[in-house]
Short mmCIF file of C-alpha atoms in Angstrom, two decimals:
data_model
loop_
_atom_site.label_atom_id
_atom_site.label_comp_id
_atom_site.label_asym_id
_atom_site.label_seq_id
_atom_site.Cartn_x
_atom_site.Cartn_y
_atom_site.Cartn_z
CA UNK A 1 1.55 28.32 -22.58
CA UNK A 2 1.92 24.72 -21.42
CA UNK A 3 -0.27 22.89 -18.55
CA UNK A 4 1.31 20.58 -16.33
CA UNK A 5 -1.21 17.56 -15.57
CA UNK A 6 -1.68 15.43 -13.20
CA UNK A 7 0.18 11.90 -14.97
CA UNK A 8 -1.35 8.19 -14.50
CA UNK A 9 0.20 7.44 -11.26
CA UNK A 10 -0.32 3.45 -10.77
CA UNK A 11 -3.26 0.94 -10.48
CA UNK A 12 -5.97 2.02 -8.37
CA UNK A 13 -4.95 5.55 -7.74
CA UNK A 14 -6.80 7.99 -9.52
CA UNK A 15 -6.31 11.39 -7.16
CA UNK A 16 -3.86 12.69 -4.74
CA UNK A 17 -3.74 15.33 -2.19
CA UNK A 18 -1.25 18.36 -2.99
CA UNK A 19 1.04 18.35 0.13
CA UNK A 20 3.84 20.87 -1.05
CA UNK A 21 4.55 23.06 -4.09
CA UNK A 22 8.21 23.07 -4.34
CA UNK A 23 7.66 26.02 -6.67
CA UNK A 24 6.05 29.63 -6.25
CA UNK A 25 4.43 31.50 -9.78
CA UNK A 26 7.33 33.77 -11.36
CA UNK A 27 10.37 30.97 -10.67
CA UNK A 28 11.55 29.39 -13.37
CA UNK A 29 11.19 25.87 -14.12
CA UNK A 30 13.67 23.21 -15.85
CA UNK A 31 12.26 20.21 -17.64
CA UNK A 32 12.05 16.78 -15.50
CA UNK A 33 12.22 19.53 -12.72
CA UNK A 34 9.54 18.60 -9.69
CA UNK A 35 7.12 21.37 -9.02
CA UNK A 36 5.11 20.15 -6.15
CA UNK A 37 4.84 16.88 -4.04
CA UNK A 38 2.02 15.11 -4.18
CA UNK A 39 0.15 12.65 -1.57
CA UNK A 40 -1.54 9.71 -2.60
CA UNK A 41 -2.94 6.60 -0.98
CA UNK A 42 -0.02 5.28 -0.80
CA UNK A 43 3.52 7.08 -1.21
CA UNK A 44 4.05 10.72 -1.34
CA UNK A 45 5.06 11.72 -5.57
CA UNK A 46 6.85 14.70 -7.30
CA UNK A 47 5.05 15.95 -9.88
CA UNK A 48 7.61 17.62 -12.53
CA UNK A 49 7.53 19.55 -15.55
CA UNK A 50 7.77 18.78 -18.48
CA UNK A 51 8.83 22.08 -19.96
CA UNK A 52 11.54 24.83 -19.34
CA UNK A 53 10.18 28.07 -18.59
CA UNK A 54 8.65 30.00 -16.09
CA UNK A 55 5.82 28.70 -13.35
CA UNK A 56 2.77 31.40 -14.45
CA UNK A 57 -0.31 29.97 -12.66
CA UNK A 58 -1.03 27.53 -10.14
CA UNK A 59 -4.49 26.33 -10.39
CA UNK A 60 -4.74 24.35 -6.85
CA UNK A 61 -3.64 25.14 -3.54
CA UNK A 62 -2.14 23.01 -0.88
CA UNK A 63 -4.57 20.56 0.59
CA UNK A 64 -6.66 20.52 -2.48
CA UNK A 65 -7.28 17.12 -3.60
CA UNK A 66 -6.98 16.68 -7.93
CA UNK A 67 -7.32 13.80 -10.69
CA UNK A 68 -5.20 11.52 -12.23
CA UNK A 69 -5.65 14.16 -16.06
CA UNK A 70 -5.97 17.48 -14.33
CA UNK A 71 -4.57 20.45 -15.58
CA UNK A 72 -2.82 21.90 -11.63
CA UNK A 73 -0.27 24.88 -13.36
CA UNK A 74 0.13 26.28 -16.49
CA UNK A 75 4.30 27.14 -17.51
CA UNK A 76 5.29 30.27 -19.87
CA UNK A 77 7.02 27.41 -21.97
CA UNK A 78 10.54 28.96 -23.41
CA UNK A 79 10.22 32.30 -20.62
CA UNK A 80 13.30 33.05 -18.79
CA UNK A 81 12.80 36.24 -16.88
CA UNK A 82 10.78 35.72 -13.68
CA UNK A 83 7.35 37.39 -14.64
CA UNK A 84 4.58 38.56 -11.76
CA UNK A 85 2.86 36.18 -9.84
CA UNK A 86 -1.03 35.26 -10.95
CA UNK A 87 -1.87 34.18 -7.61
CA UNK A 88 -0.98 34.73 -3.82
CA UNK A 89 0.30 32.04 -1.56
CA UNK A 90 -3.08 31.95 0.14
CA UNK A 91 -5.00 31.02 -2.52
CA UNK A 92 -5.40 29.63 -6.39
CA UNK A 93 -5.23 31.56 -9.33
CA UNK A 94 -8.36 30.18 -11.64
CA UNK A 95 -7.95 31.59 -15.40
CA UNK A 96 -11.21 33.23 -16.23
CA UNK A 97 -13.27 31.71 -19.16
CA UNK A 98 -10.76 29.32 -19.78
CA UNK A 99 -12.41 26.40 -21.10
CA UNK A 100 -9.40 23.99 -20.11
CA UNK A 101 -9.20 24.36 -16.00
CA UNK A 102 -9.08 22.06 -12.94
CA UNK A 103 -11.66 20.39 -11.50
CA UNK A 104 -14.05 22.38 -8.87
CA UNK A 105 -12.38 22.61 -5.57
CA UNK A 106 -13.94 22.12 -1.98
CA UNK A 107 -13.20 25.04 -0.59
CA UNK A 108 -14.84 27.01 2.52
CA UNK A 109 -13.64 31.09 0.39
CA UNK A 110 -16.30 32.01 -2.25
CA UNK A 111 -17.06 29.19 -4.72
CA UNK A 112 -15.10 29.52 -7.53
CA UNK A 113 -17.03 27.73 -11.35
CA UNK A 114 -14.71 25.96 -13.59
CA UNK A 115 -15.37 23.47 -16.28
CA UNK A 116 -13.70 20.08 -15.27
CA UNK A 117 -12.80 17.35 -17.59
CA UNK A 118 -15.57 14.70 -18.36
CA UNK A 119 -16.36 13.23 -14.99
CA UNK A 120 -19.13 13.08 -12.91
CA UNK A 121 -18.55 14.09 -9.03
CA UNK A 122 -19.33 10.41 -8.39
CA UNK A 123 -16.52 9.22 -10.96
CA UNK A 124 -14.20 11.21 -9.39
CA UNK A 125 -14.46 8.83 -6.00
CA UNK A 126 -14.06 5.60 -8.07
CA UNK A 127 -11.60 3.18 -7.77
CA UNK A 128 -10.19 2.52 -11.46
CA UNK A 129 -6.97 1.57 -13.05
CA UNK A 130 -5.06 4.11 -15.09
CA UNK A 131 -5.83 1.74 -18.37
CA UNK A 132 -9.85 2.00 -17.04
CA UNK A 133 -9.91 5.21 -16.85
CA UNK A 134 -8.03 6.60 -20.06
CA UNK A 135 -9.72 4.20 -22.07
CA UNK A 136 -13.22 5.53 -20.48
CA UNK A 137 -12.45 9.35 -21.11
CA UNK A 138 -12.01 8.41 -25.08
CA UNK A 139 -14.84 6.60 -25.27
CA UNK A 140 -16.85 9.24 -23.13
CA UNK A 141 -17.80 6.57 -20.60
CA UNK A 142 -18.87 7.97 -17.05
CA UNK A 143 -16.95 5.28 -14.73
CA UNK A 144 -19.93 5.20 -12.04
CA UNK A 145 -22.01 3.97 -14.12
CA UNK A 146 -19.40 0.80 -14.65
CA UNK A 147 -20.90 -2.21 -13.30
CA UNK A 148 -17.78 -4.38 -12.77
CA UNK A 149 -17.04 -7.86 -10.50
CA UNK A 150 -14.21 -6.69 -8.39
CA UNK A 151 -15.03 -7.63 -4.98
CA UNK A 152 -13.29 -4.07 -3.85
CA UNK A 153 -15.34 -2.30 -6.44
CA UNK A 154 -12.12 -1.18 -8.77
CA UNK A 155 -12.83 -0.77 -12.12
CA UNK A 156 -10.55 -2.51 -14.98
CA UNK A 157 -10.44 -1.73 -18.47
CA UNK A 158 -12.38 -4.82 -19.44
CA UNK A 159 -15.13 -3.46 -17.38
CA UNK A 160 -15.07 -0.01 -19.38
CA UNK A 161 -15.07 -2.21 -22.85
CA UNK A 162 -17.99 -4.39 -21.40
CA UNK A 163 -19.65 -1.41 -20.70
CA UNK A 164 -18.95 0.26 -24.15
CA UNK A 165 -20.06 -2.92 -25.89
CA UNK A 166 -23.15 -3.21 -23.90
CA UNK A 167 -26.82 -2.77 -25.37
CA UNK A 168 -27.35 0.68 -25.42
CA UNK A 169 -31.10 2.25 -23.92
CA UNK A 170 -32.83 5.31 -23.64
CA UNK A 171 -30.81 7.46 -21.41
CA UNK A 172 -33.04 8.93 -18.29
CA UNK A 173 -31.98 12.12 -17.02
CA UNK A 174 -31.28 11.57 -13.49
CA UNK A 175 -32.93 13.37 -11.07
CA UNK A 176 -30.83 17.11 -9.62
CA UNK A 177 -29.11 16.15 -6.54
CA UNK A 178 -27.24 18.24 -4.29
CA UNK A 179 -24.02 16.55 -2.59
CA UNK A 180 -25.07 16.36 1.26
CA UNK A 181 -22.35 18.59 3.24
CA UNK A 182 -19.93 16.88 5.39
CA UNK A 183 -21.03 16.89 8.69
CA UNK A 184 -18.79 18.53 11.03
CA UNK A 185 -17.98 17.75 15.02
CA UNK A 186 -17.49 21.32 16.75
CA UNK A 187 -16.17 20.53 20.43
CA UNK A 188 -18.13 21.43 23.22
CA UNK A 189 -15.13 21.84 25.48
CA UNK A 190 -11.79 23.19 24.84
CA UNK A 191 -9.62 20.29 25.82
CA UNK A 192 -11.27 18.73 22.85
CA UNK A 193 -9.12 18.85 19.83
CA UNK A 194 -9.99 18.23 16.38
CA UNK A 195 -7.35 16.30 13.69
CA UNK A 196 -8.24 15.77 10.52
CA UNK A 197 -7.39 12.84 8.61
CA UNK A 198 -4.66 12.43 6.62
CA UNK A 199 -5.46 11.36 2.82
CA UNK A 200 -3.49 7.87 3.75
CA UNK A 201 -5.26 7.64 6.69
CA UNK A 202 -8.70 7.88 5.06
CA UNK A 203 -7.65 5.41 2.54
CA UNK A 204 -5.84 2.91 5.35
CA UNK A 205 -9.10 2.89 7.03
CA UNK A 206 -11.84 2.40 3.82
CA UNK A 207 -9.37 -0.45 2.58
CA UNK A 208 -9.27 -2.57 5.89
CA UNK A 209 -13.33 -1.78 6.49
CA UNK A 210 -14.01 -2.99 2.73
CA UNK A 211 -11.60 -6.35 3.58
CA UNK A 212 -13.82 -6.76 6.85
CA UNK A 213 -17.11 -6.79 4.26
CA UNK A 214 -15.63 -8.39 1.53
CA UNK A 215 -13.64 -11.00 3.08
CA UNK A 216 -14.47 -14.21 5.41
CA UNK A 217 -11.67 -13.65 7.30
CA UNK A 218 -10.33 -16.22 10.04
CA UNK A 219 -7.36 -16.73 12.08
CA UNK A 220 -5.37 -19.51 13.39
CA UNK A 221 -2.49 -19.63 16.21
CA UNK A 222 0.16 -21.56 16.60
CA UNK A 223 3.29 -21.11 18.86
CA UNK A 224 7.26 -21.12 17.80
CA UNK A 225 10.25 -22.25 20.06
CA UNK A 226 12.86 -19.95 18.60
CA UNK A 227 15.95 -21.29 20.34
CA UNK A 228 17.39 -22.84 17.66
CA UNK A 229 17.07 -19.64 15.63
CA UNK A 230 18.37 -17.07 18.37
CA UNK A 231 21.54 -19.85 18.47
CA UNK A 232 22.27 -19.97 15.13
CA UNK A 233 21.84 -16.00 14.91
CA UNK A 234 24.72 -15.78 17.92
CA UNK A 235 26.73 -18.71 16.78
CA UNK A 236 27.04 -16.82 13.22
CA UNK A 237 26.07 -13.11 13.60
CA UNK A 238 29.36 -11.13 13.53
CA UNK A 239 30.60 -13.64 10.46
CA UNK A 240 27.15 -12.72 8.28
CA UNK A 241 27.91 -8.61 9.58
CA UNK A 242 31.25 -8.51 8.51
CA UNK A 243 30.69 -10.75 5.54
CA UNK A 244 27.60 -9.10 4.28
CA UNK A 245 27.35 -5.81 6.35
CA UNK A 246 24.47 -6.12 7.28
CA UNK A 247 23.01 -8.19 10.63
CA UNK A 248 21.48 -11.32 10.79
CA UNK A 249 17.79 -10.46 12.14
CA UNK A 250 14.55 -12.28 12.16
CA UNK A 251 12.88 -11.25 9.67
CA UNK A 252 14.77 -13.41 6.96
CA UNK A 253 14.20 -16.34 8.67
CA UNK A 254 10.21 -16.00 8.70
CA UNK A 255 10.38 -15.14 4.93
CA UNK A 256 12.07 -18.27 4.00
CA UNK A 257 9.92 -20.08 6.13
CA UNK A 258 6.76 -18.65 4.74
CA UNK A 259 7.60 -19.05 1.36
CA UNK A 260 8.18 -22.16 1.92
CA UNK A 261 4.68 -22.97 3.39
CA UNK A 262 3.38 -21.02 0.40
CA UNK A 263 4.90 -23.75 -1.73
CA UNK A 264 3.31 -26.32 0.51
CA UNK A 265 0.06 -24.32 0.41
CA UNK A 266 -0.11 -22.32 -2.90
CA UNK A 267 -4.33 -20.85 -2.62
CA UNK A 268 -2.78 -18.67 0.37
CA UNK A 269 -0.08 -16.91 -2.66
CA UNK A 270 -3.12 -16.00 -4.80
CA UNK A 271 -6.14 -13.86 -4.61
CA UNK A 272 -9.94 -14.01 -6.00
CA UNK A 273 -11.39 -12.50 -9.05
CA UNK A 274 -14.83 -12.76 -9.41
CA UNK A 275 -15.27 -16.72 -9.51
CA UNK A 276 -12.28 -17.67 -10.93
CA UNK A 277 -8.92 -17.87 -7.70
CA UNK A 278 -5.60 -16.12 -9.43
CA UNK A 279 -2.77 -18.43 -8.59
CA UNK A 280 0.73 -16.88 -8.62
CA UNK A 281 4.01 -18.74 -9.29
CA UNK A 282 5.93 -15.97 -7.72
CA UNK A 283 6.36 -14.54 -3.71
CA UNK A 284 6.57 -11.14 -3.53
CA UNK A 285 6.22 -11.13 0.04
CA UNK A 286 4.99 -7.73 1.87
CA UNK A 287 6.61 -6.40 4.82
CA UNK A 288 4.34 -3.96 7.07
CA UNK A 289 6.08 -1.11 8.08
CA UNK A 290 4.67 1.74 10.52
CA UNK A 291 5.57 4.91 10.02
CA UNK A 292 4.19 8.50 11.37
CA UNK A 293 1.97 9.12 8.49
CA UNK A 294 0.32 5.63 8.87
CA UNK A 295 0.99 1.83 8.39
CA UNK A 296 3.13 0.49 4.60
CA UNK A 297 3.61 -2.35 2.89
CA UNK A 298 6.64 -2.49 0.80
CA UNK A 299 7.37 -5.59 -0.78
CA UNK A 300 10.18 -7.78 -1.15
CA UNK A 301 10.36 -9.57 -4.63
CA UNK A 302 11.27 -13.34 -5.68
CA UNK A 303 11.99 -13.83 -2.49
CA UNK A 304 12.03 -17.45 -3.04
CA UNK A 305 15.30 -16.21 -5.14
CA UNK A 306 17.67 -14.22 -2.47
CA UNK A 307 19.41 -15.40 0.01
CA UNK A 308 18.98 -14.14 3.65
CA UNK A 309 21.35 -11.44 3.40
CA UNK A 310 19.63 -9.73 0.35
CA UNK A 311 16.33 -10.19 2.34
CA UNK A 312 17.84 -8.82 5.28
CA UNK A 313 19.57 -6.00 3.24
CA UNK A 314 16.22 -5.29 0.96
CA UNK A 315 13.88 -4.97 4.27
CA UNK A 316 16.24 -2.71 5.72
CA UNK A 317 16.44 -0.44 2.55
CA UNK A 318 12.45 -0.42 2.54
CA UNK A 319 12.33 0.41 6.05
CA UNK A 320 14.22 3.31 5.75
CA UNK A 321 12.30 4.55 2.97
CA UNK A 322 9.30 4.06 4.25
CA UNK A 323 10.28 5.90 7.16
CA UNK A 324 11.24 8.53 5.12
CA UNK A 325 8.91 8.57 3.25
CA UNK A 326 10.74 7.56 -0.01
CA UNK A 327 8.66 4.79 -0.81
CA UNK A 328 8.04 4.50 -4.48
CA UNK A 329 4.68 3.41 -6.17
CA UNK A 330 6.62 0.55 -7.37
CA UNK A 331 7.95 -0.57 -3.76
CA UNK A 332 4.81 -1.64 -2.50
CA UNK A 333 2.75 -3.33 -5.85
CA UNK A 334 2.58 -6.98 -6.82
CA UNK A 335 2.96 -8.87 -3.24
CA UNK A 336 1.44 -12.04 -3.13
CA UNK A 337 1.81 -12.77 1.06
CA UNK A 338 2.28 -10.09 3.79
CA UNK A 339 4.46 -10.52 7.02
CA UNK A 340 3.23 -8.14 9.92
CA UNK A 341 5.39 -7.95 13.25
CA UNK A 342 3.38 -6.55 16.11
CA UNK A 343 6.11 -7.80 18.44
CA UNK A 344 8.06 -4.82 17.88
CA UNK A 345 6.00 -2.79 19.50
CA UNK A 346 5.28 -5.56 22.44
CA UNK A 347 1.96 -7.59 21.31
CA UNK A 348 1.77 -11.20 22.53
CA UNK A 349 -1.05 -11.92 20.46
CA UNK A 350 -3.19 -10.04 17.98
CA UNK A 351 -5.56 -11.19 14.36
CA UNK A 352 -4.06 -9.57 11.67
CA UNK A 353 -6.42 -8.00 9.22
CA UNK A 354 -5.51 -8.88 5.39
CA UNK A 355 -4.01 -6.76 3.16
CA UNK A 356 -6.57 -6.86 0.13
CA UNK A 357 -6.40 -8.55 -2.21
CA UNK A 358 -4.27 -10.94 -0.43
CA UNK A 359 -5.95 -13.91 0.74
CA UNK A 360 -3.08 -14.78 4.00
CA UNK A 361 -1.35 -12.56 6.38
CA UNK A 362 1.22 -13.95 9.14
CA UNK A 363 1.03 -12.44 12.42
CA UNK A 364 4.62 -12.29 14.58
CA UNK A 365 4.58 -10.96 18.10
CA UNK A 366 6.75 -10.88 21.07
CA UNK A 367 9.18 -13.21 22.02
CA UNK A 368 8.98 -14.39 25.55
CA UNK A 369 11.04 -17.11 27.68
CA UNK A 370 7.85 -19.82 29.08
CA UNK A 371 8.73 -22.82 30.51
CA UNK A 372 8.02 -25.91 28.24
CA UNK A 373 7.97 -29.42 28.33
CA UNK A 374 10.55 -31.05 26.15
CA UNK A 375 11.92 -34.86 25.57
CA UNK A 376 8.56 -36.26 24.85
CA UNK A 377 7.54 -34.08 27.90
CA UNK A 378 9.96 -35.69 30.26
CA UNK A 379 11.69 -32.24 31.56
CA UNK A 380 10.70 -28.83 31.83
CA UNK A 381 12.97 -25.91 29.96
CA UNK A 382 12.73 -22.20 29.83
CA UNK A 383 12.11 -21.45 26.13
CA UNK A 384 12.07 -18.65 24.10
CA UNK A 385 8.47 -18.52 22.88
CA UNK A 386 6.36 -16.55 20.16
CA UNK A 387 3.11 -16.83 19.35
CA UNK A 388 2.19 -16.77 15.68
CA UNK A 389 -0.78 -16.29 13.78
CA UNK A 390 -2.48 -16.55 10.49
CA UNK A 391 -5.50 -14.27 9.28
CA UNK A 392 -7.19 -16.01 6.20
CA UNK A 393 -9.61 -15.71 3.85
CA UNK A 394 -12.17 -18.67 3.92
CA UNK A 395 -13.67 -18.23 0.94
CA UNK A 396 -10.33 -19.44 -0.93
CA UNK A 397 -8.42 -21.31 1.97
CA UNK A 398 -10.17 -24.23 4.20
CA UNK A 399 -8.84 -24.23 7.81
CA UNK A 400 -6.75 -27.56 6.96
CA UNK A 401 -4.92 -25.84 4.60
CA UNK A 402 -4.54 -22.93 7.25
CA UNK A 403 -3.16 -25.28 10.09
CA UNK A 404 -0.93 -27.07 7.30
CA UNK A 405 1.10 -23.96 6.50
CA UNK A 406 1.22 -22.76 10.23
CA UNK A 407 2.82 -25.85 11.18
CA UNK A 408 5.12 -25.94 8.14
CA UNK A 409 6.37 -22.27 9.23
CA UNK A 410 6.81 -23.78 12.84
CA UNK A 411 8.95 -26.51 11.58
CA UNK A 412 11.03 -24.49 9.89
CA UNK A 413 11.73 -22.30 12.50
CA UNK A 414 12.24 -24.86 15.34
CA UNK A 415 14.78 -26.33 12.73
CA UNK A 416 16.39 -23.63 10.74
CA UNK A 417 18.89 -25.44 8.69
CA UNK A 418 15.64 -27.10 6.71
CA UNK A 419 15.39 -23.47 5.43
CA UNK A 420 19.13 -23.96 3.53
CA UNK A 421 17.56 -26.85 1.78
CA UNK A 422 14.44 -24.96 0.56
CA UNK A 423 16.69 -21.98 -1.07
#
């Protein structure tokens, strides 16, 4: 018999939620074959096998949420015939005495007692990368009791060897605790209606409340007259379609622009690590997306390196993954700057929350036709307008530097053909 476990999925995901298995107990299996779909924080992921054979046991159900190293089905490696089930639909199948089985489920049918691998319940909830956490399991390290510098709290594999290294004492047994039970909201009045959470959902919302506490975020407005853009993108639209086949939008324009700022202003392309700011030579710049299942980032890379029809083509590809939900892990890692549009959806004006551990996010919104003074305020045009803004982290980025690189992404978009001369 071989198990199918759960593989090292990326940095900073260590669990998923089981969304789907694509296969029942008796079917057969092929090797590189997905079995189920699994939902993490931040794409959905097919899990596959890495045997031919025949599906025998499932050992979690749908919903049930397992660890990057668990053991989720065992496969009758070699088996061709379909053989009987070991489990319902409704429910998993949980090998008795079987020293090598999943981790214990939350579940509200009788309790079922398995041995899990070596973690602590509280280890299970931490935030480690893939190298943290294999590196802690072979040195028998429990990973909450990791002290590490991360302002988010993840744990890297220097903190595991720091904590390996370290002095050891006399080990206190810690008191018996019993994990306090969820508390649960039962409706008074039945045009209430209870949703749970989604597992992105969850996540979307503990990332932007830890940037809120871990971050001194501000934000700083500024406002764009877009008319020479919108003529440009009518003077040259069907040419770039036909050309390139693909349409001349917005979006590419406010990605040069920004990375050129970034050049201008390089502490809003980095990020901090403990008391030392991470400086990156490269723009990866981050593209939110909303979708039904919850707000993406995918990123677009070196975009200081494509022109604006591979931006425009690339953010169009990502969009329609995202949407999708198609997204790969490696879509949305490694961006240095993030570009939100709220105008899509109407806003005038909104502060844009940062997208950890990014230290700059720029706000677009609506476009909408004002009348503004122009010729050193001599005459009074209807312009198409759009407010911009920049959220910020303080602790890396004074609010010169803020106000520099807002301006810098105005003049660049009030005069477009200075964006030709920074590709």
């Amino acid at each position: 018999m071989a198990e199918v476990k759960v593989p090292e999925l990326a940095e900073s995901i260590t669990e998923g939620t089981i969304s789907n298995w694509l296969k029942k107990p008796g079917e057969t299996v092929s090797k590189g074959e997905a079995i189920l779909e699994l939902e993490t924080d931040k794409v959905n992921v097919d899990i596959i096998s890495d045997y031919d054979g025949v599906l025998k046991e499932t050992l979690f159900a749908e919903g049930d949420t397992v660890n990057v190293g668990d053991t989720i089905a065992i496969v009758d490696e070699g088996a061709s015939a379909p053989v009987e089930p070991a489990q319902s639909d409704a429910a998993p199948s949980v090998p008795e005495q079987s020293p090598k089985t999943a981790a214990p489920q939350e579940k509200t049918q009788e309790p079922v007692t398995v041995q899990s691998t070596a973690k602590s319940p509280a280890a299970s909830n931490i935030i480690a990368s893939p190298a943290a956490r294999k590196l802690a399991r072979e040195k028998g390290i429990d990973l909450s009791q990791v002290p590490t510098v991360d302002p988010l709290g993840r744990v890297n594999k220097q903190d595991v060897l720091n904590a390996a290294n370290a002095p050891k004492t006399a080990a206190v047994a810690p008191a018996a605790t019993s994990k306090p039970a969820a508390s649960v909201f039962v409706p008074q009045d039945d045009r209430v209606e209870v949703v749970k959470m989604s597992r992105r959902r969850q996540t979307i919302a503990k990332n932007l409340k830890n940037v809120q506490n871990t971050a001194a975020i501000l934000t700083t407005f500024n406002e764009v007259d877009l008319s020479a853009v919108m003529e440009l993108r009518k003077k040259r639209k069907d040419e770039f379609l036909k050309q390139h086949d693909v349409k001349l939008g917005f979006m590419s324009f406010f990605t040069k622009a920004v990375v050129a700022a970034l050049k201008q202003i390089p502490y809003l392309n980095a990020e901090i690590h403990d008391n030392e700011f991470i400086l990156k030579k490269y723009y990866n710049i981050g593209i939110a997306v909303s979708t039904d299942s919850g707000l993406v980032v995918p990123v677009v890379r070196d975009a200081d390196r494509k022109n604006f029809a591979e931006i425009e083509k690339e953010i169009a590809d990502l969009a329609i993954k995202a949407r999708e939900s198609k997204l790969a892990l490696a879509d949305m890692q490694d961006g240095t700057f993030t570009i939100t549009n709220g105008g899509t959806f109407g806003s005038l004006l909104s502060t844009p929350i940062l997208n950890a551990p990014q230290v700059g996010i720029l706000g677009m919104h609506s476009i909408k036709y004002r009348p503004v003074a122009v010729d050193n305020n001599t005459r009074i045009e209807i312009r198409p307008m759009m407010y911009i803004a920049l959220s910020y982290d303080h602790r890396i980025v004074d609010g010169k530097e803020a106000v520099t690189f807002l301006v810098k992404v105005k003049e660049m978009l009030e005069d477009p053909e200075k964006l030709l001369l920074e590709s």
